[in-house]
XYZ file of C-alpha atoms in Angstrom:
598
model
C 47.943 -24.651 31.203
C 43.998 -24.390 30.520
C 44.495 -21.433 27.471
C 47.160 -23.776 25.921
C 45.017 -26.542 26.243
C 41.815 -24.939 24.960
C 43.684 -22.880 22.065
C 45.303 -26.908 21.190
C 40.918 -28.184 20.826
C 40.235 -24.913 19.477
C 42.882 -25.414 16.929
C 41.653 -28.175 15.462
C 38.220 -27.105 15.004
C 39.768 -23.809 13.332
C 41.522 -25.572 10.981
C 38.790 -28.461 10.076
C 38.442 -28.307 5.840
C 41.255 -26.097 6.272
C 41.991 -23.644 3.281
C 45.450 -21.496 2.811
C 44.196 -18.725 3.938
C 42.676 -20.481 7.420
C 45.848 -21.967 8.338
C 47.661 -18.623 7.565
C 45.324 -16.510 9.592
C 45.450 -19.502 12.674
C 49.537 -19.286 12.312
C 49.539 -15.206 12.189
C 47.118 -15.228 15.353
C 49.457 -17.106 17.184
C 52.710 -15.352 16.020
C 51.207 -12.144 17.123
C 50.329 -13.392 20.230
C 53.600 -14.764 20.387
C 55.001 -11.267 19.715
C 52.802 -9.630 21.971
C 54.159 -11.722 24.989
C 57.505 -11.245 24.205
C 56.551 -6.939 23.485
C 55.900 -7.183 27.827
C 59.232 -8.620 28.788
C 60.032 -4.697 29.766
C 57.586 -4.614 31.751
C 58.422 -7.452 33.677
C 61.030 -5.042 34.538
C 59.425 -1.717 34.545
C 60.663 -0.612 32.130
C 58.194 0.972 29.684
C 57.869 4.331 32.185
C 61.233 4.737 32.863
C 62.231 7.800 32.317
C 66.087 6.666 32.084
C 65.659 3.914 29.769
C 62.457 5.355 27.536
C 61.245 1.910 26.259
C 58.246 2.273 23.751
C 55.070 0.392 24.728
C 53.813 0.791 21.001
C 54.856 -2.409 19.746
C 53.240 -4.436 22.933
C 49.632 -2.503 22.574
C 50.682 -3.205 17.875
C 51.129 -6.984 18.678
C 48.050 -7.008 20.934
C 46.123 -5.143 18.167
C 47.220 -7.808 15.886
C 46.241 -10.659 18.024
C 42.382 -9.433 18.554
C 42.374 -8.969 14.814
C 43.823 -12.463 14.304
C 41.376 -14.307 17.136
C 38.122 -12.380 15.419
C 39.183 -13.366 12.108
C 39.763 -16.931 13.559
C 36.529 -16.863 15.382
C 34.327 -17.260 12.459
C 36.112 -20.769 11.065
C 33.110 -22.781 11.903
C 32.481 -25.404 9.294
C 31.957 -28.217 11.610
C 28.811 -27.214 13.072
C 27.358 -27.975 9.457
C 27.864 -31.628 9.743
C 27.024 -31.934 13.308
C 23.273 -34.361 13.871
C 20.113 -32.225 15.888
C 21.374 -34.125 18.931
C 24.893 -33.605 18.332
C 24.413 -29.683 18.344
C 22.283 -29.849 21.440
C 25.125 -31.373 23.210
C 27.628 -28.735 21.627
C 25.327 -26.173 22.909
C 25.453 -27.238 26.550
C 29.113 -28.133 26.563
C 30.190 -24.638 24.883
C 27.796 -22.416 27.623
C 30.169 -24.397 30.210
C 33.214 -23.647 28.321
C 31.487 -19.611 28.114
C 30.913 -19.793 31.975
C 34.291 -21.030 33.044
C 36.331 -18.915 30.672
C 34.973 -16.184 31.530
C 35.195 -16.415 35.099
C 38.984 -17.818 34.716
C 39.208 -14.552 32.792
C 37.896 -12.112 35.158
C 40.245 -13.396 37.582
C 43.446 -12.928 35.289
C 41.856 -9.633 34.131
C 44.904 -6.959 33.082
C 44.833 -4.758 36.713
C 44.700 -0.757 36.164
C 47.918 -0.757 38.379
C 51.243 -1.821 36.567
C 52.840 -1.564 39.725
C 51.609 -4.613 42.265
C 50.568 -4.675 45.473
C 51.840 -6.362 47.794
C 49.266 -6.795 49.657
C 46.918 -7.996 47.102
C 46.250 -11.839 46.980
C 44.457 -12.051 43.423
C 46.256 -14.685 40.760
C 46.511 -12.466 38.402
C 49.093 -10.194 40.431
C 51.215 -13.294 41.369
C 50.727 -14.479 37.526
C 52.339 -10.987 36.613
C 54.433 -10.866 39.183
C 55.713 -14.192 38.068
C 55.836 -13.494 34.372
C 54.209 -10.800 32.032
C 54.525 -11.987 29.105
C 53.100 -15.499 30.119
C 50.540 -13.215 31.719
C 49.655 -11.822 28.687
C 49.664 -15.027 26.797
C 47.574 -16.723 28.752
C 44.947 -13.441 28.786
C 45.046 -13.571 24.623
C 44.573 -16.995 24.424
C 41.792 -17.098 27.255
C 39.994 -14.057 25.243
C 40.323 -16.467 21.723
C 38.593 -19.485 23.789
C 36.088 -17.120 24.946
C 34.717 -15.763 22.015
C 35.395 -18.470 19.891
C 32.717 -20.349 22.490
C 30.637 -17.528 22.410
C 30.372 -17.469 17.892
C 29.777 -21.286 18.266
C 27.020 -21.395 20.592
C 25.500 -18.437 18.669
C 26.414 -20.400 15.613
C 24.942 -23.779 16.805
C 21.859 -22.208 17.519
C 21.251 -20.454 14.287
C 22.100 -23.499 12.450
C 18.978 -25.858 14.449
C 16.428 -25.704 12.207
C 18.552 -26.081 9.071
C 20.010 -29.607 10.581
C 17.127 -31.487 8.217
C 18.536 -29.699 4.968
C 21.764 -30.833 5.814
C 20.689 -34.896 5.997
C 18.828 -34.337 3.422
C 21.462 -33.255 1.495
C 23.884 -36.119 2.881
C 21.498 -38.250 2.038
C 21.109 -37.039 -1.692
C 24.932 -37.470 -2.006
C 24.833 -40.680 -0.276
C 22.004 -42.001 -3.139
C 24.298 -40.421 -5.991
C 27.150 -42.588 -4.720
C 25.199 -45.674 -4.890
C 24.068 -44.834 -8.057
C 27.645 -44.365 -9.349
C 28.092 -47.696 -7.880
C 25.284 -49.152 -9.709
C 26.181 -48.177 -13.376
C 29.509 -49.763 -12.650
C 27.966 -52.942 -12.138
C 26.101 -55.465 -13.498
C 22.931 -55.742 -11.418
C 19.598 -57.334 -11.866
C 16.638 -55.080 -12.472
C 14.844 -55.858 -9.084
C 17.814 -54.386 -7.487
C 17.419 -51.240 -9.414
C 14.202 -50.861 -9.113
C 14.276 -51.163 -5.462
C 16.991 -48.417 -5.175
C 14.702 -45.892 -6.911
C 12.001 -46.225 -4.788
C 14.413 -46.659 -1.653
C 16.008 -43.110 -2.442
C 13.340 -40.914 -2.062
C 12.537 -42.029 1.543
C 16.246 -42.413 2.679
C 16.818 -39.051 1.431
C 13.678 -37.562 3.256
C 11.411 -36.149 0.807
C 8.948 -38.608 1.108
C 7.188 -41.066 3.242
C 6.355 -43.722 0.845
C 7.218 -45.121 -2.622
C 6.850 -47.408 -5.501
C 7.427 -47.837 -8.969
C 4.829 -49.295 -11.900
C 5.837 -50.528 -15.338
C 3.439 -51.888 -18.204
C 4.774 -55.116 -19.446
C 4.177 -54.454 -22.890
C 5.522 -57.661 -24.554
C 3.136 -59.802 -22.431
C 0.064 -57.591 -24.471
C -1.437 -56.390 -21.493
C -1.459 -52.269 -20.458
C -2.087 -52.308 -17.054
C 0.920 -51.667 -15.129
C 2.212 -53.470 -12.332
C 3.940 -52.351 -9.088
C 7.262 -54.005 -9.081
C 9.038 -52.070 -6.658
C 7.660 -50.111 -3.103
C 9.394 -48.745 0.216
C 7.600 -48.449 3.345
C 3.863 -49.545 1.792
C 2.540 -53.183 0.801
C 1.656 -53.087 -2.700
C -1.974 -54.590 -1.772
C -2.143 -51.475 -0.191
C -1.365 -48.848 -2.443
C -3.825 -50.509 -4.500
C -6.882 -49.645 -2.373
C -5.216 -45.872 -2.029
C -5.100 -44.426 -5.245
C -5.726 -45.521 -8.923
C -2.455 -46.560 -10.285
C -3.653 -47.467 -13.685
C -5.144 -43.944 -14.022
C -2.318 -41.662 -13.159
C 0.655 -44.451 -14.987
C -1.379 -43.991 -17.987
C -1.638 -40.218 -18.144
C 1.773 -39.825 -17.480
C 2.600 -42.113 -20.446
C 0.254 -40.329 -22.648
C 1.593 -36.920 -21.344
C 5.346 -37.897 -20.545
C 4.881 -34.949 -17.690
C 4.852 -35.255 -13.480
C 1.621 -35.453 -11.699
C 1.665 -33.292 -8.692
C -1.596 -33.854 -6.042
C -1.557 -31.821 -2.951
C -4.520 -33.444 -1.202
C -5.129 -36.612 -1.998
C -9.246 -35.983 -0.971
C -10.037 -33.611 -3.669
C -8.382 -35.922 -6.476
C -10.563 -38.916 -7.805
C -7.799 -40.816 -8.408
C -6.928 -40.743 -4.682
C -9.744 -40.183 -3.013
C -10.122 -43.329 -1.733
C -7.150 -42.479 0.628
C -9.114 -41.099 3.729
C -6.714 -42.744 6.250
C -4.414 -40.111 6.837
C -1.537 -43.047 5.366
C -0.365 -40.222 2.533
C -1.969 -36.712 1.938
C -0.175 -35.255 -0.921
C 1.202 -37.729 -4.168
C 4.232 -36.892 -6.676
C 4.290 -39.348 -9.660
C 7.540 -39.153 -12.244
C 8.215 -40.600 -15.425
C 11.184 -42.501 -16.071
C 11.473 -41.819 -19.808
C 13.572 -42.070 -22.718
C 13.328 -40.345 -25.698
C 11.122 -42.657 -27.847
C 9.060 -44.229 -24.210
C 8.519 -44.547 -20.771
C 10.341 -46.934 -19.136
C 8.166 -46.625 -15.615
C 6.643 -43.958 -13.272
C 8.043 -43.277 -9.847
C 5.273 -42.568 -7.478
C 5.951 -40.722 -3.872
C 4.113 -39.708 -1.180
C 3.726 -37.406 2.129
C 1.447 -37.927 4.849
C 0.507 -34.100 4.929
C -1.629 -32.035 2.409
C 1.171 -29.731 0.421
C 3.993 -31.465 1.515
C 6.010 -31.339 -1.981
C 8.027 -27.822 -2.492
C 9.790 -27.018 -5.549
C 12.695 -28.274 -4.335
C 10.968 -31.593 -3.336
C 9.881 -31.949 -7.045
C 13.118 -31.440 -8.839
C 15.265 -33.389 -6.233
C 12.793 -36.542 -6.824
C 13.158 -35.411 -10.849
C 16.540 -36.317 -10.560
C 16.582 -39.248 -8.559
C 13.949 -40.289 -11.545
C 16.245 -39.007 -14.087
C 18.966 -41.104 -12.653
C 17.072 -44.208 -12.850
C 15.911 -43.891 -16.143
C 19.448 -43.905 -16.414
C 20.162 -47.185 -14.989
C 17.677 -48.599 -16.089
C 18.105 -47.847 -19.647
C 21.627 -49.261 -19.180
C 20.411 -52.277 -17.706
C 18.179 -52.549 -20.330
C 20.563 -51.693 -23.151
C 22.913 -54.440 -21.366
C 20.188 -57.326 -21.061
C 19.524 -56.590 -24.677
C 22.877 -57.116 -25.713
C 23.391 -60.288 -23.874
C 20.439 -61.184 -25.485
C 21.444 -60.615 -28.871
C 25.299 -62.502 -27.880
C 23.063 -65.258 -26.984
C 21.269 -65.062 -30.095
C 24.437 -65.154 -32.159
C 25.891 -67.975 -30.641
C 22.375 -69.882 -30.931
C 22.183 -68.886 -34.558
C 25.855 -69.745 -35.578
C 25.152 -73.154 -33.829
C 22.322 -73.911 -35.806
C 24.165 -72.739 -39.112
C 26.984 -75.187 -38.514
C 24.232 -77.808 -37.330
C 22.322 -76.580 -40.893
C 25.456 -76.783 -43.124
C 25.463 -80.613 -41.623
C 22.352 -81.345 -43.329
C 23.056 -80.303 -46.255
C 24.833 -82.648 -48.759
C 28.482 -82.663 -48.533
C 28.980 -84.636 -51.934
C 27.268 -85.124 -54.895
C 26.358 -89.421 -55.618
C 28.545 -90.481 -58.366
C 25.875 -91.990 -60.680
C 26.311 -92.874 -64.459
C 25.246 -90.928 -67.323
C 24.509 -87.395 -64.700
C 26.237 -84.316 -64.188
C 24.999 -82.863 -60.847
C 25.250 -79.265 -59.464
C 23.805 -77.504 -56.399
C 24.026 -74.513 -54.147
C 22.114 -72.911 -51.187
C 22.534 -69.584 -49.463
C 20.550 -68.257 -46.720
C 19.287 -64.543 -46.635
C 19.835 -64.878 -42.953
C 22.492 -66.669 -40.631
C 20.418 -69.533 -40.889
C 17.797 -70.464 -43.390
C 14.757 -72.432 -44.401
C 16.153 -73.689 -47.665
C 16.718 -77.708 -48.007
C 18.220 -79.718 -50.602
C 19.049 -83.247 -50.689
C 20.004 -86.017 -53.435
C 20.119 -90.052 -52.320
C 21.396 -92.466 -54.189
C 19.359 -95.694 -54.095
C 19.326 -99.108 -55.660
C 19.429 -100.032 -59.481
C 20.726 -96.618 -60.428
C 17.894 -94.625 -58.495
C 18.110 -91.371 -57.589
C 15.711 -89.496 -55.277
C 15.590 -85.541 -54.950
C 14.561 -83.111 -53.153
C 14.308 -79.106 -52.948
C 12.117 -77.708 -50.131
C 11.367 -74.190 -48.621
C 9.890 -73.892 -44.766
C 8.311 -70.899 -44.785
C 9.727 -67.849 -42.853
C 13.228 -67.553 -41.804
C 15.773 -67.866 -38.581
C 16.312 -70.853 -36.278
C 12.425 -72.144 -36.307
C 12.517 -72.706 -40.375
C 16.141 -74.260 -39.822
C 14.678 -76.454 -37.343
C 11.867 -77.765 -39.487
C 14.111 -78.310 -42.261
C 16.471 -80.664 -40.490
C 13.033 -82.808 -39.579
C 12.538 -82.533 -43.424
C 15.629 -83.783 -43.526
C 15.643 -86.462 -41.168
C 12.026 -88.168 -42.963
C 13.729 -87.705 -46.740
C 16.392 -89.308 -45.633
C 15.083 -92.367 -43.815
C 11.442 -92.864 -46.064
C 12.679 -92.365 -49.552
C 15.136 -95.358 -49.009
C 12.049 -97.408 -47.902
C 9.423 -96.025 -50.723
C 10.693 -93.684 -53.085
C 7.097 -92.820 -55.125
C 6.584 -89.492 -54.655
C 3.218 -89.526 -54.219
C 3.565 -92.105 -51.442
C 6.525 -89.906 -50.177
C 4.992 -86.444 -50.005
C 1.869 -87.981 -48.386
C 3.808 -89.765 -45.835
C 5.632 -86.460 -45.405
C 2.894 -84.378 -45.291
C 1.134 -86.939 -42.225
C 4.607 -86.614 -40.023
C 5.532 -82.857 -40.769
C 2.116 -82.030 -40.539
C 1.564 -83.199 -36.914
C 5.247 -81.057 -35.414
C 4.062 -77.977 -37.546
C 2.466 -74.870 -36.091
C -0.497 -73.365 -37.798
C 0.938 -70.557 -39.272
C 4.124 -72.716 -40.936
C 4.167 -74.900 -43.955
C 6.722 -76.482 -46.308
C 6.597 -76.235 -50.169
C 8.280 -79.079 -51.830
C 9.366 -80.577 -54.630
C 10.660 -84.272 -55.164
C 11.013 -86.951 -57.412
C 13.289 -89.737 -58.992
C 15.557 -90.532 -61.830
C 16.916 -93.064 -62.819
C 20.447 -93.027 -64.315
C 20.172 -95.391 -67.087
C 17.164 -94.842 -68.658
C 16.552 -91.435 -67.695
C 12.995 -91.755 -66.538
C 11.569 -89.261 -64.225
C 9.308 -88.869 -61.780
C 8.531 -85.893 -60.106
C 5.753 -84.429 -57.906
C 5.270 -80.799 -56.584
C 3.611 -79.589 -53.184
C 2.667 -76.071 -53.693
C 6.216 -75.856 -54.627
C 8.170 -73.278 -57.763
C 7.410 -75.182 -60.888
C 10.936 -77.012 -61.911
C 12.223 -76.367 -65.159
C 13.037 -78.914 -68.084
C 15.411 -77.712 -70.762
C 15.805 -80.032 -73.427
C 18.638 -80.470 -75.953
C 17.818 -77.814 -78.087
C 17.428 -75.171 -75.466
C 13.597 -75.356 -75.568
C 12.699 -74.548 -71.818
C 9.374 -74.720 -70.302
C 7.811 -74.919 -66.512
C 6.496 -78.006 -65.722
C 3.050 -76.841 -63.582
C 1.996 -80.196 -61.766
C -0.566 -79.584 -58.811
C -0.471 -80.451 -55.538
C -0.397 -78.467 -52.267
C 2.110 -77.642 -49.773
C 2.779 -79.844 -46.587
C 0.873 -78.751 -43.628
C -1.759 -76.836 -45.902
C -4.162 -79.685 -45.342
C -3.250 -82.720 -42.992
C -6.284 -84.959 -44.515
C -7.381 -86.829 -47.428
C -7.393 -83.431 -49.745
C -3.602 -83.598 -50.153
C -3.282 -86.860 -51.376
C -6.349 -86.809 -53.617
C -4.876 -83.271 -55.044
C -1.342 -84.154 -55.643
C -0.005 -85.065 -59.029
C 2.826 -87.036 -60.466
C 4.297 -86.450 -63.612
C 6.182 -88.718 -65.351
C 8.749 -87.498 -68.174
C 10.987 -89.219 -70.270
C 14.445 -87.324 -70.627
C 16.736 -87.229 -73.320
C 20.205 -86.788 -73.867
C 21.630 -83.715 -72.724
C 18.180 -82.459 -71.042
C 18.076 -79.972 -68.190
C 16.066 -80.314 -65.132
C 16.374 -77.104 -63.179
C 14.945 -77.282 -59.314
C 15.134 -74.202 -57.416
C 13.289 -72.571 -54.807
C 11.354 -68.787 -54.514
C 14.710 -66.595 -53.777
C 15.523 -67.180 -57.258
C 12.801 -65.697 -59.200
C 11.736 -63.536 -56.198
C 15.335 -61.396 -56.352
C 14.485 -57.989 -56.535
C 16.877 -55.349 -58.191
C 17.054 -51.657 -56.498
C 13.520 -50.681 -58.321
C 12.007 -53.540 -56.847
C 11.601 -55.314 -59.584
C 11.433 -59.373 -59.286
C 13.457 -61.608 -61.533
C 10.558 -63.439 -62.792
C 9.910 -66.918 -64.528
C 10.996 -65.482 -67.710
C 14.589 -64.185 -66.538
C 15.204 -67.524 -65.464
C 14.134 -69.265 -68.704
C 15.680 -66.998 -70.769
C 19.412 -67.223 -68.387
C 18.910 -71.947 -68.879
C 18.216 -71.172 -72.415
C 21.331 -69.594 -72.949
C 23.281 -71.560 -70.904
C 21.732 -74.724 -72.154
C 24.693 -76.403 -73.793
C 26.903 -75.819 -70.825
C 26.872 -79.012 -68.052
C 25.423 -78.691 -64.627
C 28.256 -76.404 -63.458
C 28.076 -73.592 -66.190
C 23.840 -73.807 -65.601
C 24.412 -73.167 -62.274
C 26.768 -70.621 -62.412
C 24.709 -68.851 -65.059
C 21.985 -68.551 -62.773
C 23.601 -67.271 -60.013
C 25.666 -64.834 -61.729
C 22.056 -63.579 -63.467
C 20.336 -63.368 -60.179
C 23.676 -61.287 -58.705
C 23.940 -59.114 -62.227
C 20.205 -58.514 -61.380
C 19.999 -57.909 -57.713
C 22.950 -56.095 -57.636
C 24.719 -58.005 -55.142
C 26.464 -61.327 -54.382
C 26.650 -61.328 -50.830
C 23.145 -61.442 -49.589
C 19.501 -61.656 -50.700
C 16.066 -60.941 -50.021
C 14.907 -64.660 -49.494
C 16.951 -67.871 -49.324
C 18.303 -68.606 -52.558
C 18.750 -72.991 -53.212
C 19.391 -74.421 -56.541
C 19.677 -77.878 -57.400
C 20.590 -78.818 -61.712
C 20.789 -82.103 -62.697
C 21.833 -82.587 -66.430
C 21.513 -86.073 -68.047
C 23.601 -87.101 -70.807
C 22.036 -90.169 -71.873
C 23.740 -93.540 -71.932
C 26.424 -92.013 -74.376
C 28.810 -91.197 -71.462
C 29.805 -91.854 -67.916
C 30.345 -88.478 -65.613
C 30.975 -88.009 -62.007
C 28.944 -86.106 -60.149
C 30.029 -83.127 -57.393
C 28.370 -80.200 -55.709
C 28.540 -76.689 -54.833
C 27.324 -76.016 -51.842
C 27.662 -72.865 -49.679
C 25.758 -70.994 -47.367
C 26.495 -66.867 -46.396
């Protein structure tokens, strides 16, 4: 009952990560055995030297050839001492000398006897086992040898295998970190997080005592890094160790590892006389183009990091950069989502501001566009219709581009809308303009203007410019100039300068003149040489298109500027144009707009 018992444990640890070939050499060991016990049924008998019956022994002492072969071969199918702890081998070791002391003395009292004849007056097991049944005899003997030296290769084994137990956690450990890692690109994690796994790896895994990762925070200016991440070490205290700043900054210039040994015959460590860490590995975490951070790790012995210490930790550094590229790829594309969504809110908002209709006003044929070079622009337009046939007008241009210029135009927007109905002179305007702008507008932003009224019946106009694009007056006869009044743009100067250098000019229009506002994207179009379209493009493109109304003047324009530029889609600045054509008192025409912004 013990060999069955013992070959039924045995079997299992035979067979653990079994292969093919194990669990056909456990089953043939057992067969044989199998065979060999049923090869001594004659001799139960007597049979196998008796002369009458002549019964071969050969296939008994084949089968029991067989079976030594098949418990060797079995012998060896030790892969679970591998995974077995330092404590959990010392254990094995004690428990398999027992098993190797009480097989083998259960065994040397089953031993085969020289006699195949018993004696009856012997009184050791083994003859009443045989005399009771051979082949269970021998069964019991093959499986009792298997036991035995299947002990006796595991406690050898077990012992061998003692000071290679570290390697082995190490390893597990490694594996372990690589799992996690898998784990982390599949999520969506916060950079703390990752930056505390790649200084946490390194010490799980056992190749080093202490960690912690720096990074410079570049977009803040400053190029000193900063620990953001350690493992078994205050930050504070790392700080008073070793000179962080030096060796991150070397690495960054060098994009290579930096390997000390002893810690006391570096300057940038020698202030570590404590004993706390003796030998340093840094790493960088870099990309192609930059290095993301440096992973710094330590041993509390001089010459602690082997080759194998330094690529392991390359790795685990290679696998963060990883991550944290990803991270980093993923924050920046949230970031740009958000961006989107910001910027197609403020284009809607934008497309608000700008008119919807044109005023219906006598004697005027209105037309007007505006397209942004970006989702959203810094291009305003705006016509109000006021009492006694009064129109007031504006074209402005914030300078610079994106949400900030769209901002400041819909305040441009807000005082044009609400002072012009209350005082409509543009001087008074502008400088009333240029007071509340002024105060809202950062230091490195200002508006260029120009504004001014008309009125409908007698087709008087008034019209100031702050450091805007001259307008353009086309008269009936196609004669086109610029009309070059002074004045400077709003926020430029937030005292008495502006007011005293502002102009108003005052012109008298006749029937079936032009007055052309528009702002820099029209004459600042450049074609593929770089080339500008220029004042004289422009005058040349109203000229020709003089006798058209507002519609055709516009369209002439924009179909130059496209011809020119070479596209229709997009263009290098915000493009706004605002024509207002007066036809004298000889008529009555509705007005209406164009408006569109890509």
């Amino acid at each position: 009952g013990l060999s069955f018992f013992v070959v039924h444990r045995l079997g299992l640890l035979v067979r653990f990560r079994r292969t093919r070939r194990s669990e056909r050499n456990w089953r043939l060991m057992v067969i044989f055995i199998g065979v060999a016990s049923l090869s001594a049924i004659p001799d139960q008998f007597g049979l196998y030297f008796d002369q009458d019956f002549g019964i071969s022994i050969i296939p008994l002492i084949a089968s029991a050839v067989a079976s030594v072969i098949f418990i060797l071969m079995n012998s060896i199918r030790l892969a679970w001492i591998v995974r077995l702890s330092l404590r959990e081998k010392g254990a094995a070791i004690g428990l398999g000398i027992a098993i190797v002391v009480l097989l083998v003395s259960v065994f040397a009292a089953i031993e085969i006897p020289s006699s195949l004849v018993p004696d009856a007056t012997a009184t050791r097991p083994e003859i009443f086992l045989r005399f009771f049944s051979t082949p269970l005899y021998t069964a019991t003997a093959l499986f009792l040898l298997f036991g035995l030296i299947y002990a006796l290769t595991s406690v050898l084994s077990l012992i061998f295998h003692l000071p290679t137990t570290g390697d082995y956690r190490r390893s597990t450990d490694e594996m372990a970190a690589m799992q996690t890692l898998a784990g982390l690109l599949r999520e969506v994690v916060e950079s703390e997080k990752l930056h505390q796994w790649a200084v946490s790896t390194p010490v799980e895994s056992g190749h080093a005592n202490t960690a912690w990762l720096t990074v410079q925070n570049l977009e803040s200016g400053s190029l000193t890094p900063h620990i953001v991440a350690s493992c078994n070490i205050e930050s504070e205290r790392i700080s008073e160790l070793c000179d962080v700043t030096a060796i991150h900054n070397s690495i960054v210039q060098t994009r290579e590892p930096v390997l000390i040994q002893d810690t006391l015959v570096d300057t940038r460590t020698r202030k570590s006389k404590s004993g706390e860490f003796e030998s340093l590995l840094a790493i960088p975490l870099s990309t192609r183009t930059e290095v993301l951070a440096v992973l710094f790790a330590s041993r509390d012995v001089v010459h602690a990091f082997e080759r194998e210490d330094v690529e392991t930790i390359g790795v685990f550094a290679s696998q963060a950069t990883l991550v944290l590229e990803n991270a980093r790829l993923l924050e920046a594309k949230i970031e740009r989502e958000r961006l989107a969504n910001e910027l197609a809110i403020a284009r809607d908002v934008q497309q608000r501001l700008l008119p919807q209709a044109m005023p219906e006003l006598p004697n005027l044929n209105l037309a007007a566009s505006s397209v942004a070079a970006r989702e959203v622009g810094g291009d305003y337009f705006d016509i109000l219709e006021l009492d006694g046939g009064e129109l007031a007008f504006i074209v402005a241009d914030v300078s610079g581009k994106g949400t900030s210029a769209a901002f400041y135009m819909a305040e441009m927007q807000g005082i044009f809308q609400a002072v012009a109905r209350i005082e409509s002179a543009p001087d008074i305007f502008l400088g009333y303009t240029n007071r509340a702008l002024g105060e809202s507008l950062e230091k490195n932003i200002f508006v260029t203007a120009v504004y001014g009224t008309l009125n409908s019946h007698s087709g008087r106009v008034s019209l100031a410019r702050a450091g805007h694009t001259p307008a353009v007056l086309v008269d009936a006869d196609g004669n086109a100039k610029l009309l070059h009044s002074e004045g400077l743009g709003i926020g430029l100067d937030r005292g008495e300068l502006f007011g005293d250098v502002l102009e108003v000019e005052h012109i008298q229009l006749r029937p079936d003149d032009l007055l052309v506002l528009y702002t820099d994207g029209v004459i600042e179009s450049r074609n593929n040489e770089g080339e500008e379209f220029g004042y004289d493009r422009l005058l040349q493109t109203v000229q020709g298109a003089h006798n058209e109304d507002a519609h055709g003047v516009h369209d002439a324009i924009r179909q130059a500027v496209d011809e020119f530029a070479g596209t229709n889609e997009r263009y290098d600045d915000d493009l706004t144009l605002l024509i207002i054509k007066w036809h004298g008192r000889k008529t009555l025409s509705g007005g209406s707009t164009q408006t569109s912004l890509s």
